[in-house]
Short mmCIF file of C-alpha atoms in Angstrom, two decimals:
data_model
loop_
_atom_site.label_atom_id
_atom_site.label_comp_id
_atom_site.label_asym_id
_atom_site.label_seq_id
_atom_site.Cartn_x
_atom_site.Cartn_y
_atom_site.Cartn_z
CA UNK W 1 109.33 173.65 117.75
CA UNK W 2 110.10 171.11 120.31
CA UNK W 3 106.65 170.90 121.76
CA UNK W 4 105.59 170.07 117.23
CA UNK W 5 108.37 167.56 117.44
CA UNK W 6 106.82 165.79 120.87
CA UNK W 7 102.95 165.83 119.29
CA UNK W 8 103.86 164.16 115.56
CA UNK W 9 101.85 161.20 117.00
CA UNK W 10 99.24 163.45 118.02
CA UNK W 11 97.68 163.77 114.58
CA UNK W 12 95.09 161.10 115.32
CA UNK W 13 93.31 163.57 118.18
CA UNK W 14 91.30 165.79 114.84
CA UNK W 15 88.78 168.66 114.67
CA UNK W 16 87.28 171.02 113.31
CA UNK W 17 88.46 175.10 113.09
CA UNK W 18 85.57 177.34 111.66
CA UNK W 19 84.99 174.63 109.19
CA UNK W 20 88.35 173.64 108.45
CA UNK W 21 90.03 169.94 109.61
CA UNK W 22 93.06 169.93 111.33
CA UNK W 23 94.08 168.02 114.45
CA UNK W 24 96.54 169.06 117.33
CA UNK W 25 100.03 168.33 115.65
CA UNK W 26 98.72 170.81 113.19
CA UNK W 27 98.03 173.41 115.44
CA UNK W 28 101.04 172.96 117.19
CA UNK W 29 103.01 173.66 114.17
CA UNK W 30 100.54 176.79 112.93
CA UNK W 31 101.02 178.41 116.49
CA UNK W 32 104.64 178.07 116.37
CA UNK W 33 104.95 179.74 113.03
CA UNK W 34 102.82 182.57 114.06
CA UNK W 35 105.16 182.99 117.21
CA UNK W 36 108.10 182.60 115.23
CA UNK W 37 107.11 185.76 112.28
CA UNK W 38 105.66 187.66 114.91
CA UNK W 39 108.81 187.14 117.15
CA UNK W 40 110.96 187.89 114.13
CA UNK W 41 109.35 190.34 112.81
CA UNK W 42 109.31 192.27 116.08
CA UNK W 43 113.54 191.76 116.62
CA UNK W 44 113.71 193.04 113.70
CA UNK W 45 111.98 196.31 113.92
CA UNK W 46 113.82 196.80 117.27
CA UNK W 47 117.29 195.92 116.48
CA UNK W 48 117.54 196.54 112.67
CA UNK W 49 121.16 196.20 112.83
CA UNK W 50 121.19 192.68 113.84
CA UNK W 51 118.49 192.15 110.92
CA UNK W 52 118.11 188.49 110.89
CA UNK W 53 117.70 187.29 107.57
CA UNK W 54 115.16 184.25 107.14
CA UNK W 55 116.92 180.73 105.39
CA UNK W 56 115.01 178.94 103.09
CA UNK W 57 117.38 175.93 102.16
CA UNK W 58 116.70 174.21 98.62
CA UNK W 59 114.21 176.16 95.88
CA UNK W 60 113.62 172.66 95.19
CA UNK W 61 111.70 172.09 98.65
CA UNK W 62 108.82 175.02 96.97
CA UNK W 63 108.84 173.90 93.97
CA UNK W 64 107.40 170.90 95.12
CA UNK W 65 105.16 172.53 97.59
CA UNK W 66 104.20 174.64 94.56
CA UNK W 67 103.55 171.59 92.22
CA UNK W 68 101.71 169.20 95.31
CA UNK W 69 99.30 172.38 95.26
CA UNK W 70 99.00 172.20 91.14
CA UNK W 71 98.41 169.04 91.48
CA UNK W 72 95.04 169.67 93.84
CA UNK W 73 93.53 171.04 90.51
CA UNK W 74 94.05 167.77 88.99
CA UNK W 75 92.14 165.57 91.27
CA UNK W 76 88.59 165.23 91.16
CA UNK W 77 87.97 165.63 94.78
CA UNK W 78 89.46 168.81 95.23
CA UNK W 79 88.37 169.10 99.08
CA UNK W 80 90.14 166.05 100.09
CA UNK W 81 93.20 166.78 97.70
CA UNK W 82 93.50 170.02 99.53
CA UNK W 83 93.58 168.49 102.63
CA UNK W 84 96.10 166.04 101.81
CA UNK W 85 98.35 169.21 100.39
CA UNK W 86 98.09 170.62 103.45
CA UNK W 87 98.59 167.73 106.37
CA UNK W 88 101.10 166.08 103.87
CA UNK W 89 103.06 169.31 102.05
CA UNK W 90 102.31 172.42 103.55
CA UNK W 91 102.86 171.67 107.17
CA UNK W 92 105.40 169.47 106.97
CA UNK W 93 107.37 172.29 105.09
CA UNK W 94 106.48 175.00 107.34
CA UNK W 95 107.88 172.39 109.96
CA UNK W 96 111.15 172.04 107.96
CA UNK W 97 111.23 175.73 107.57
CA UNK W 98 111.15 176.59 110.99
CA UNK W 99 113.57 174.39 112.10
CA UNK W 100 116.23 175.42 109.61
CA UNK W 101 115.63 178.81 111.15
CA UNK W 102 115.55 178.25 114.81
CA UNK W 103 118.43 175.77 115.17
CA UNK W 104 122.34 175.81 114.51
CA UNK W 105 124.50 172.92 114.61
CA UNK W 106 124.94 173.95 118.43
CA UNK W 107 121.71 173.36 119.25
CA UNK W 108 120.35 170.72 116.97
CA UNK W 109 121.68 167.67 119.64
CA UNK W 110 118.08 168.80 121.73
CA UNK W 111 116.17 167.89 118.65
CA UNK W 112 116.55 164.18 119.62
CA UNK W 113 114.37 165.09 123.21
CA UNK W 114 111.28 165.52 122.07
CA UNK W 115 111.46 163.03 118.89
CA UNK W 116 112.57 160.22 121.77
CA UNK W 117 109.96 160.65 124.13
CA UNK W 118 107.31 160.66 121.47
CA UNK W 119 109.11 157.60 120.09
CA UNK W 120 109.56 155.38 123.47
CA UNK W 121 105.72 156.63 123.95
CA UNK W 122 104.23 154.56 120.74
CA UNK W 123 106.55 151.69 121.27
CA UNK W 124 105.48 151.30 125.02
CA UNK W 125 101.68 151.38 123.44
CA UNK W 126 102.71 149.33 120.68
CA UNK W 127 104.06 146.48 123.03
CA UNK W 128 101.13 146.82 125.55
CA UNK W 129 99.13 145.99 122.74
CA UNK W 130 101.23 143.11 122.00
CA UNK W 131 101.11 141.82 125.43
CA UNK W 132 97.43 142.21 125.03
CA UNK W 133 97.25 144.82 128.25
CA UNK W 134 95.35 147.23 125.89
CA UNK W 135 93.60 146.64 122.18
CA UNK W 136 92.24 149.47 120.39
CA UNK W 137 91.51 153.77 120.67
CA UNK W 138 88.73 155.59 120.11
CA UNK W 139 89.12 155.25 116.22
CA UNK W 140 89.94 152.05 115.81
CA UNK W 141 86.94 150.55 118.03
CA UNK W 142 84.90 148.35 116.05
CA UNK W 143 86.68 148.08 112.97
CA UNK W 144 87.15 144.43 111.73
CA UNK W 145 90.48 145.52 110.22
CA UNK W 146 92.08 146.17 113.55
CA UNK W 147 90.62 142.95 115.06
CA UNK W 148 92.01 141.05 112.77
CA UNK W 149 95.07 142.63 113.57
CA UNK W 150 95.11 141.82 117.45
CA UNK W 151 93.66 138.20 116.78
CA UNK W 152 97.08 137.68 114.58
CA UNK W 153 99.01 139.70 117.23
CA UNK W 154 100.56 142.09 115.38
CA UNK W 155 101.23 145.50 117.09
CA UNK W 156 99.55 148.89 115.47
CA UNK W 157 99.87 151.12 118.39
CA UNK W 158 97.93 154.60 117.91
CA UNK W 159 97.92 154.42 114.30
CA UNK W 160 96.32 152.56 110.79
CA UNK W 161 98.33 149.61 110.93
CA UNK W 162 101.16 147.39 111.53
CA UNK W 163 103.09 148.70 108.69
CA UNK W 164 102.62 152.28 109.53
CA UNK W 165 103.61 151.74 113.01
CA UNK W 166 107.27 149.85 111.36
CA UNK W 167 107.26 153.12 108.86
CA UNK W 168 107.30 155.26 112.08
CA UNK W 169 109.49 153.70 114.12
CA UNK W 170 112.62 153.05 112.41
CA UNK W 171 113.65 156.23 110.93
CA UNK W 172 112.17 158.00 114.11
CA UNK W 173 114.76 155.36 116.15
CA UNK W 174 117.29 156.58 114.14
CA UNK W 175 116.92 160.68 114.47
CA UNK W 176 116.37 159.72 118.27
CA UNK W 177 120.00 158.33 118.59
CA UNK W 178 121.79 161.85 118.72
CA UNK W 179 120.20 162.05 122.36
CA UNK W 180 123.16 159.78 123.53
CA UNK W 181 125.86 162.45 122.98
CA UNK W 182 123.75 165.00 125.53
CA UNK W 183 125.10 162.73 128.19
CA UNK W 184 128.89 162.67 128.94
CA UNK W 185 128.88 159.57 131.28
CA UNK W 186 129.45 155.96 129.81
CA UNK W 187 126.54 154.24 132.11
CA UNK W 188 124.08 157.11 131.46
CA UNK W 189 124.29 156.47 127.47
CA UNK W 190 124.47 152.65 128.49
CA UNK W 191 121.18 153.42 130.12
CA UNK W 192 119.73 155.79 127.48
CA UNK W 193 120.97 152.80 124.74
CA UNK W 194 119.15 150.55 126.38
CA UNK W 195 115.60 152.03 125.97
CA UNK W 196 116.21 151.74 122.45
CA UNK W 197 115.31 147.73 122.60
CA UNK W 198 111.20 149.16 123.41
CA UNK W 199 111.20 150.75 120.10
CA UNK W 200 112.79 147.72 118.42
CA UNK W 201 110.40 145.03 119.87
CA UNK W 202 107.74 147.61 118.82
CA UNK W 203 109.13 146.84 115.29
CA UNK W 204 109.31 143.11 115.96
CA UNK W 205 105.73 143.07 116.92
CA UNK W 206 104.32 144.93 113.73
CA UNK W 207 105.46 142.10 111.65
CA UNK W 208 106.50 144.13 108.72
CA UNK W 209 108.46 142.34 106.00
CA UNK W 210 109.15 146.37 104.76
CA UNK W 211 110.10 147.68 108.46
CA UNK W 212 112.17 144.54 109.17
CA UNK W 213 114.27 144.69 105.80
CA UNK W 214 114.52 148.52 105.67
CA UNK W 215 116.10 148.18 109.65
CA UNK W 216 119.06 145.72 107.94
CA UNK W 217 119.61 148.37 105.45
CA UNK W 218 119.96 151.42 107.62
CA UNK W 219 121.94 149.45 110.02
CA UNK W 220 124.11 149.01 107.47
CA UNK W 221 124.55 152.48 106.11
CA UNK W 222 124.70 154.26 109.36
CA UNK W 223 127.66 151.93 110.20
CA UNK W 224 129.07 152.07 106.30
CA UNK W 225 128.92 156.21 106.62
CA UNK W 226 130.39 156.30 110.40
CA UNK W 227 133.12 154.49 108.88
CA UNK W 228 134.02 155.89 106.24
CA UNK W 229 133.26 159.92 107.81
CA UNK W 230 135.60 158.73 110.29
CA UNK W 231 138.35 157.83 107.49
CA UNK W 232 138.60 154.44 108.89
CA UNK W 233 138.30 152.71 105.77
CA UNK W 234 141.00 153.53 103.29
CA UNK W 235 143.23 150.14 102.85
CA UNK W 236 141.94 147.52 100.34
CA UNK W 237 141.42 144.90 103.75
CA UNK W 238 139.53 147.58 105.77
CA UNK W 239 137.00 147.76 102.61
CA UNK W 240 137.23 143.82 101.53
CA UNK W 241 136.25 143.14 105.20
CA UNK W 242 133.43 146.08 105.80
CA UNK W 243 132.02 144.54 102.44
CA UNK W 244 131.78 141.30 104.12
CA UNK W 245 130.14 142.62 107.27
CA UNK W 246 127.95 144.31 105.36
CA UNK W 247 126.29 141.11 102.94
CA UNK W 248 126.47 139.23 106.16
CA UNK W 249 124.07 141.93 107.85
CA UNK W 250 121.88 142.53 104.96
CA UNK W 251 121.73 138.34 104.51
CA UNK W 252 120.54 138.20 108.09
CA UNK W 253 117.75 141.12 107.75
CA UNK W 254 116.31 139.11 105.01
CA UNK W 255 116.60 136.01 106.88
CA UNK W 256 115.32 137.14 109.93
CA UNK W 257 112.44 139.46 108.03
CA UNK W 258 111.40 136.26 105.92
CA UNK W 259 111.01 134.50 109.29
CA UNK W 260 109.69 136.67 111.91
CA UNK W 261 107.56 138.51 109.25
CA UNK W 262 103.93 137.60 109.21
CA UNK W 263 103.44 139.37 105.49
CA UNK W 264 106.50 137.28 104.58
CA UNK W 265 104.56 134.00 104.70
CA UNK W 266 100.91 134.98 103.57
CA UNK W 267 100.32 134.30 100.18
CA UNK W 268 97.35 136.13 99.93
CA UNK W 269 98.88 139.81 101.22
CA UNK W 270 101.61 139.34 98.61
CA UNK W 271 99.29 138.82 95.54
CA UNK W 272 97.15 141.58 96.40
CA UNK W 273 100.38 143.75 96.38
CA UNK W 274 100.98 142.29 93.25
CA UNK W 275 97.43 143.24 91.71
CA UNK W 276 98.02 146.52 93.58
CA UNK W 277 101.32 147.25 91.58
CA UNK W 278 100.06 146.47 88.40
CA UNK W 279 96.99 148.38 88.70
CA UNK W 280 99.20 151.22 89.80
CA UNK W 281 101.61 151.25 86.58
CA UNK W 282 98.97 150.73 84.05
CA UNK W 283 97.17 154.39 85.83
CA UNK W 284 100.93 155.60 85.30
CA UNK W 285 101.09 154.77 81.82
CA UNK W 286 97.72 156.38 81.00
CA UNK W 287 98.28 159.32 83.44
CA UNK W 288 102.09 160.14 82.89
CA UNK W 289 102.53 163.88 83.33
CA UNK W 290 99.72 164.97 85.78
CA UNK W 291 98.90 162.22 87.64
CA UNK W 292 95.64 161.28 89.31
CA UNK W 293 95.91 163.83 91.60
CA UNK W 294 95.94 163.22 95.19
CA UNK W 295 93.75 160.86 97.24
CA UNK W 296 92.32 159.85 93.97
CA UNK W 297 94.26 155.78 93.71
CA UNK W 298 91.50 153.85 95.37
CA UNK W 299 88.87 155.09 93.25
CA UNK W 300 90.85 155.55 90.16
CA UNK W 301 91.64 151.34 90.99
CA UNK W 302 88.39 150.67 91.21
CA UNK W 303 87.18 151.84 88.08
CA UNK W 304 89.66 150.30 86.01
CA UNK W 305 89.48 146.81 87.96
CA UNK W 306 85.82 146.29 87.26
CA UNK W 307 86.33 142.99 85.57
CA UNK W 308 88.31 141.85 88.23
CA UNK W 309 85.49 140.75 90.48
CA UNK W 310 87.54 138.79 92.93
CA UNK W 311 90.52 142.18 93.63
CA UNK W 312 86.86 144.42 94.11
CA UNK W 313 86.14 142.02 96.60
CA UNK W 314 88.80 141.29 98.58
CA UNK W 315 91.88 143.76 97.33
CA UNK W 316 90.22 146.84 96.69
CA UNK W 317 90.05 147.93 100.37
CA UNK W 318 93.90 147.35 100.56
CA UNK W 319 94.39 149.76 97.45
CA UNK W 320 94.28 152.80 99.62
CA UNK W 321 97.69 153.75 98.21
CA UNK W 322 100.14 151.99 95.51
CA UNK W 323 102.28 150.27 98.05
CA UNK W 324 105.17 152.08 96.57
CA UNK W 325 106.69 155.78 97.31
CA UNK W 326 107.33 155.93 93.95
CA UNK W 327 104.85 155.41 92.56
CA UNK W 328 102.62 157.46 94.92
CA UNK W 329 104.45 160.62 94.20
CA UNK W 330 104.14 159.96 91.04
CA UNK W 331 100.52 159.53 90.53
CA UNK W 332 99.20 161.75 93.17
CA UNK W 333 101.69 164.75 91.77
CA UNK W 334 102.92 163.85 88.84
CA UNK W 335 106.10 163.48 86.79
CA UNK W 336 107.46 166.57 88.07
CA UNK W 337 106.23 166.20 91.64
CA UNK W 338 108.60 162.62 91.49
CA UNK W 339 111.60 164.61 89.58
CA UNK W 340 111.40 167.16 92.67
CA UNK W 341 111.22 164.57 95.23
CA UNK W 342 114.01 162.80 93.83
CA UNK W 343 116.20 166.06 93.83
CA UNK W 344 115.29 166.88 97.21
CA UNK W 345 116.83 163.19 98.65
CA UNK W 346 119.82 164.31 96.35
CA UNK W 347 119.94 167.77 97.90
CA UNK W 348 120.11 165.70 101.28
CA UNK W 349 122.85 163.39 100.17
CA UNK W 350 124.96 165.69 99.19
CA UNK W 351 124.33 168.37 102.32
CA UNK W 352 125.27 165.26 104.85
CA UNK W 353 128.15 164.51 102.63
CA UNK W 354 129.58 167.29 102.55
CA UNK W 355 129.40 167.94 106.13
CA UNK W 356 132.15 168.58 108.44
CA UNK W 357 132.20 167.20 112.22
CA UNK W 358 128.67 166.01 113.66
CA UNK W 359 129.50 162.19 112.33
CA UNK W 360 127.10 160.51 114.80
CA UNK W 361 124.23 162.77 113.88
CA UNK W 362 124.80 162.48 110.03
CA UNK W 363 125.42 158.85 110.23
CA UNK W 364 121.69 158.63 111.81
CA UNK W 365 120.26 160.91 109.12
CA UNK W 366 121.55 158.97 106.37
CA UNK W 367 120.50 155.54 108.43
CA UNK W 368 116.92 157.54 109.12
CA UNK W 369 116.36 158.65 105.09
CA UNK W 370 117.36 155.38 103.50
CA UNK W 371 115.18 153.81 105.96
CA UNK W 372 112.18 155.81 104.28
CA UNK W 373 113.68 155.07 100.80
CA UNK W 374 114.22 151.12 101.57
CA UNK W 375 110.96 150.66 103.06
CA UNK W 376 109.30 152.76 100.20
CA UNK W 377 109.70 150.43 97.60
CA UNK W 378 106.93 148.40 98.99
CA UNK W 379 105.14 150.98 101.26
CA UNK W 380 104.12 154.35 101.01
CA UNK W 381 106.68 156.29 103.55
CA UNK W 382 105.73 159.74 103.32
CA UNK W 383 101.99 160.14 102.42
CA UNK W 384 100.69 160.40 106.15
CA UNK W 385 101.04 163.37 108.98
CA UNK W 386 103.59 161.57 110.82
CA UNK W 387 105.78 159.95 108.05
CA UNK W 388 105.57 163.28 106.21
CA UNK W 389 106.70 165.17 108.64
CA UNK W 390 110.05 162.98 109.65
CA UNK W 391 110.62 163.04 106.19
CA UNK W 392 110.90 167.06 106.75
CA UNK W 393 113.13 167.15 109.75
CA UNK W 394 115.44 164.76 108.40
CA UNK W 395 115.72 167.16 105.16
CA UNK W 396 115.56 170.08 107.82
CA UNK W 397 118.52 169.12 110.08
CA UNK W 398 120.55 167.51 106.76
CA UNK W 399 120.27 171.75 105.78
CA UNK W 400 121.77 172.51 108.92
CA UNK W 401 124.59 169.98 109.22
CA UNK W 402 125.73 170.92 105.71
CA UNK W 403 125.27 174.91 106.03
CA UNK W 404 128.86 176.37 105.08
CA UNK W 405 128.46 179.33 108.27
CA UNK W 406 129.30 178.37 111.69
CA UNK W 407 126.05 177.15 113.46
CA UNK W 408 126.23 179.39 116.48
CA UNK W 409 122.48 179.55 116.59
#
């Protein structure tokens, strides 16, 4: 499980399997489930008194596995909505699955190992490339989109863009904290702490309005949680004055995002987003209940923007996705698929608040999930490999943390 956790990034590297896509994250993940029936299936024909039984966490989790596979029925490419079920739903679940079932609160503290390495990893690649020491891998080479992107000097690391490299490195920062309580020493976490400015100026250099707003706001609610799980604000001063230091940190994320934020100050990105959105609520209001179906939004745009001749130009390649979490739940699984996500962040919610000890580690999952919420509004923060799977181990570990037995795992 911790080898899956180090290769999220890995993704990118893809193949074939007798026919069928996949790429090495993937495979990490399917050979660890193997391992992990086989393993228990074996235990438990040995040792049938110590039958372990398997955990499952929320019915909610399958219900919208079962209604992102509905939903490939729906779409009119039903090859490339099945691939998105299963890099997007079914692996990421399988992920979340296995980790609820391998890990106790005991031992979830070594989940932050492999989820910091792979983290420092991108944001060392992500400044190189803002330093100009490297420019682009094997996929990106030649593309216009990514030159662009280095002639305006805006980090994208390994992946599609700046904004998906902000997407994965803030909540990823955030579920990579925990790693400071495995050291007991004040100058080793002083150490460890400061690594964490590489994945920071990795965020810096993306340029993301959405990454550089969604940072204020986790900031804000991993300290506004620590606090309060800590029962340090009960008196009407303690919560007048963590009010105030709250509006003046969220004032000075959008300040500093507005500034430092490329997107921020170009006209032209913001009224495509604009044309984007609207595009995206009128396929809403004539597809309510099913959806599109996945991977279906760019071509569904273009049809019904045909009059537009200046968006088919210039704003159609941007309408890979509607900009909006929301809204891409939504339309790629319908009403129900959105009513199911939504239940699921509930589900977390409640399992973090409701948990007992662990206040560092819940204080980063709530920081790490509202980062994905915050920065959904106005990008898409789950429908990829990488952002779909943090999205499960936050869930995953949230299960864990709020489990009523003793974690002894």
């Amino acid at each position: 499980v911790l080898i899956s956790l180090f290769l999220i990034p890995a993704y990118i590297f893809r193949f074939s399997i007798f026919g069928i896509p996949t790429n090495v994250f993937e495979v990490a993940v399917g050979i660890t489930f193997i391992y992990f029936i086989v393993s228990w299936f074996l235990n438990n024909q040995k040792k049938p008194e110590n039958y372990h039984k398997l955990k499952s966490g929320s019915v909610f989790v399958y219900l919208l596995l079962f209604v992102a596979f509905i939903s490939v029925f729906v779409a009119a490419d039903r090859t490339r909505a099945l691939g998105i079920f299963k890099g997007w739903f079914l692996v990421p679940i399988v992920l979340y699955f296995l980790i609820i079932n391998t890990f106790g609160r005991a031992k979830l503290k070594y989940l932050s190992i492999p989820l910091y390495f792979s983290l420092i990893a991108v944001s060392v690649w992500a400044i190189l490339q803002k330093l100009g020491v490297i420019s682009t891998l094997f996929y990106q080479v030649g593309d216009s989109g990514f030159a662009d992107y280095l002639i305006r000097f805006r980090a994208f690391g390994p992946f599609e863009s700046p904004n998906y490299l902000a997407m994965f490195l803030l909540p990823m920062t955030f579920l990579s904290l925990p790693i400071l309580e495995l050291f007991k020493r004040r100058t080793d976490q002083t150490l460890i702490l400061a690594t964490f400015i590489l994945p920071l100026f990795a965020l810096y250099s993306s340029h993301s309005l959405g990454g550089l707003l969604a940072f204020g706001f986790a900031t804000v609610s991993f300290l506004a949680f620590r606090l309060s799980k800590e029962g340090k604000i009960q008196t009407r001063e303690q919560k007048i004055r963590l009010a105030y230091i709250i509006f003046a940190l969220v004032a000075a994320a959008v300040i500093f995002s507005t500034i430092f934020s490329s997107i921020g100050q170009e006209t032209y990105s913001r009224n495509v987003r604009v044309e984007i959105y609207r595009y995206a609520i009128q396929l809403v209001k004539s597809h309510p209940v099913l959806g599109i179906g996945p991977g279906e939004f760019q071509q569904s745009v273009e049809n019904i923007s045909k009059s537009n001749l200046g968006f088919q130009l210039y704003g159609l390649s941007y309408a890979l996705h509607p900009h909006d979490i929301y809204l891409t739940f939504w339309l790629n699984l319908g009403i129900f698929g959105l009513l199911f996500f939504l239940i699921v962040v509930i589900y977390f919610f409640i399992k973090i608040g409701r948990s007992h000890g662990a206040v560092f580690l819940s204080s980063a999952l709530c920081a790490a999930m509202i980062a994905v919420l915050v920065h959904g509004i106005i990008d898409t923060t789950y429908f990829k490999n990488d952002l779909s799977a943090i999205f499960w181990i936050i869930v995953a570990v949230s299960v864990i943390i709020g489990s009523r037995d003793n974690g002894k795992q």
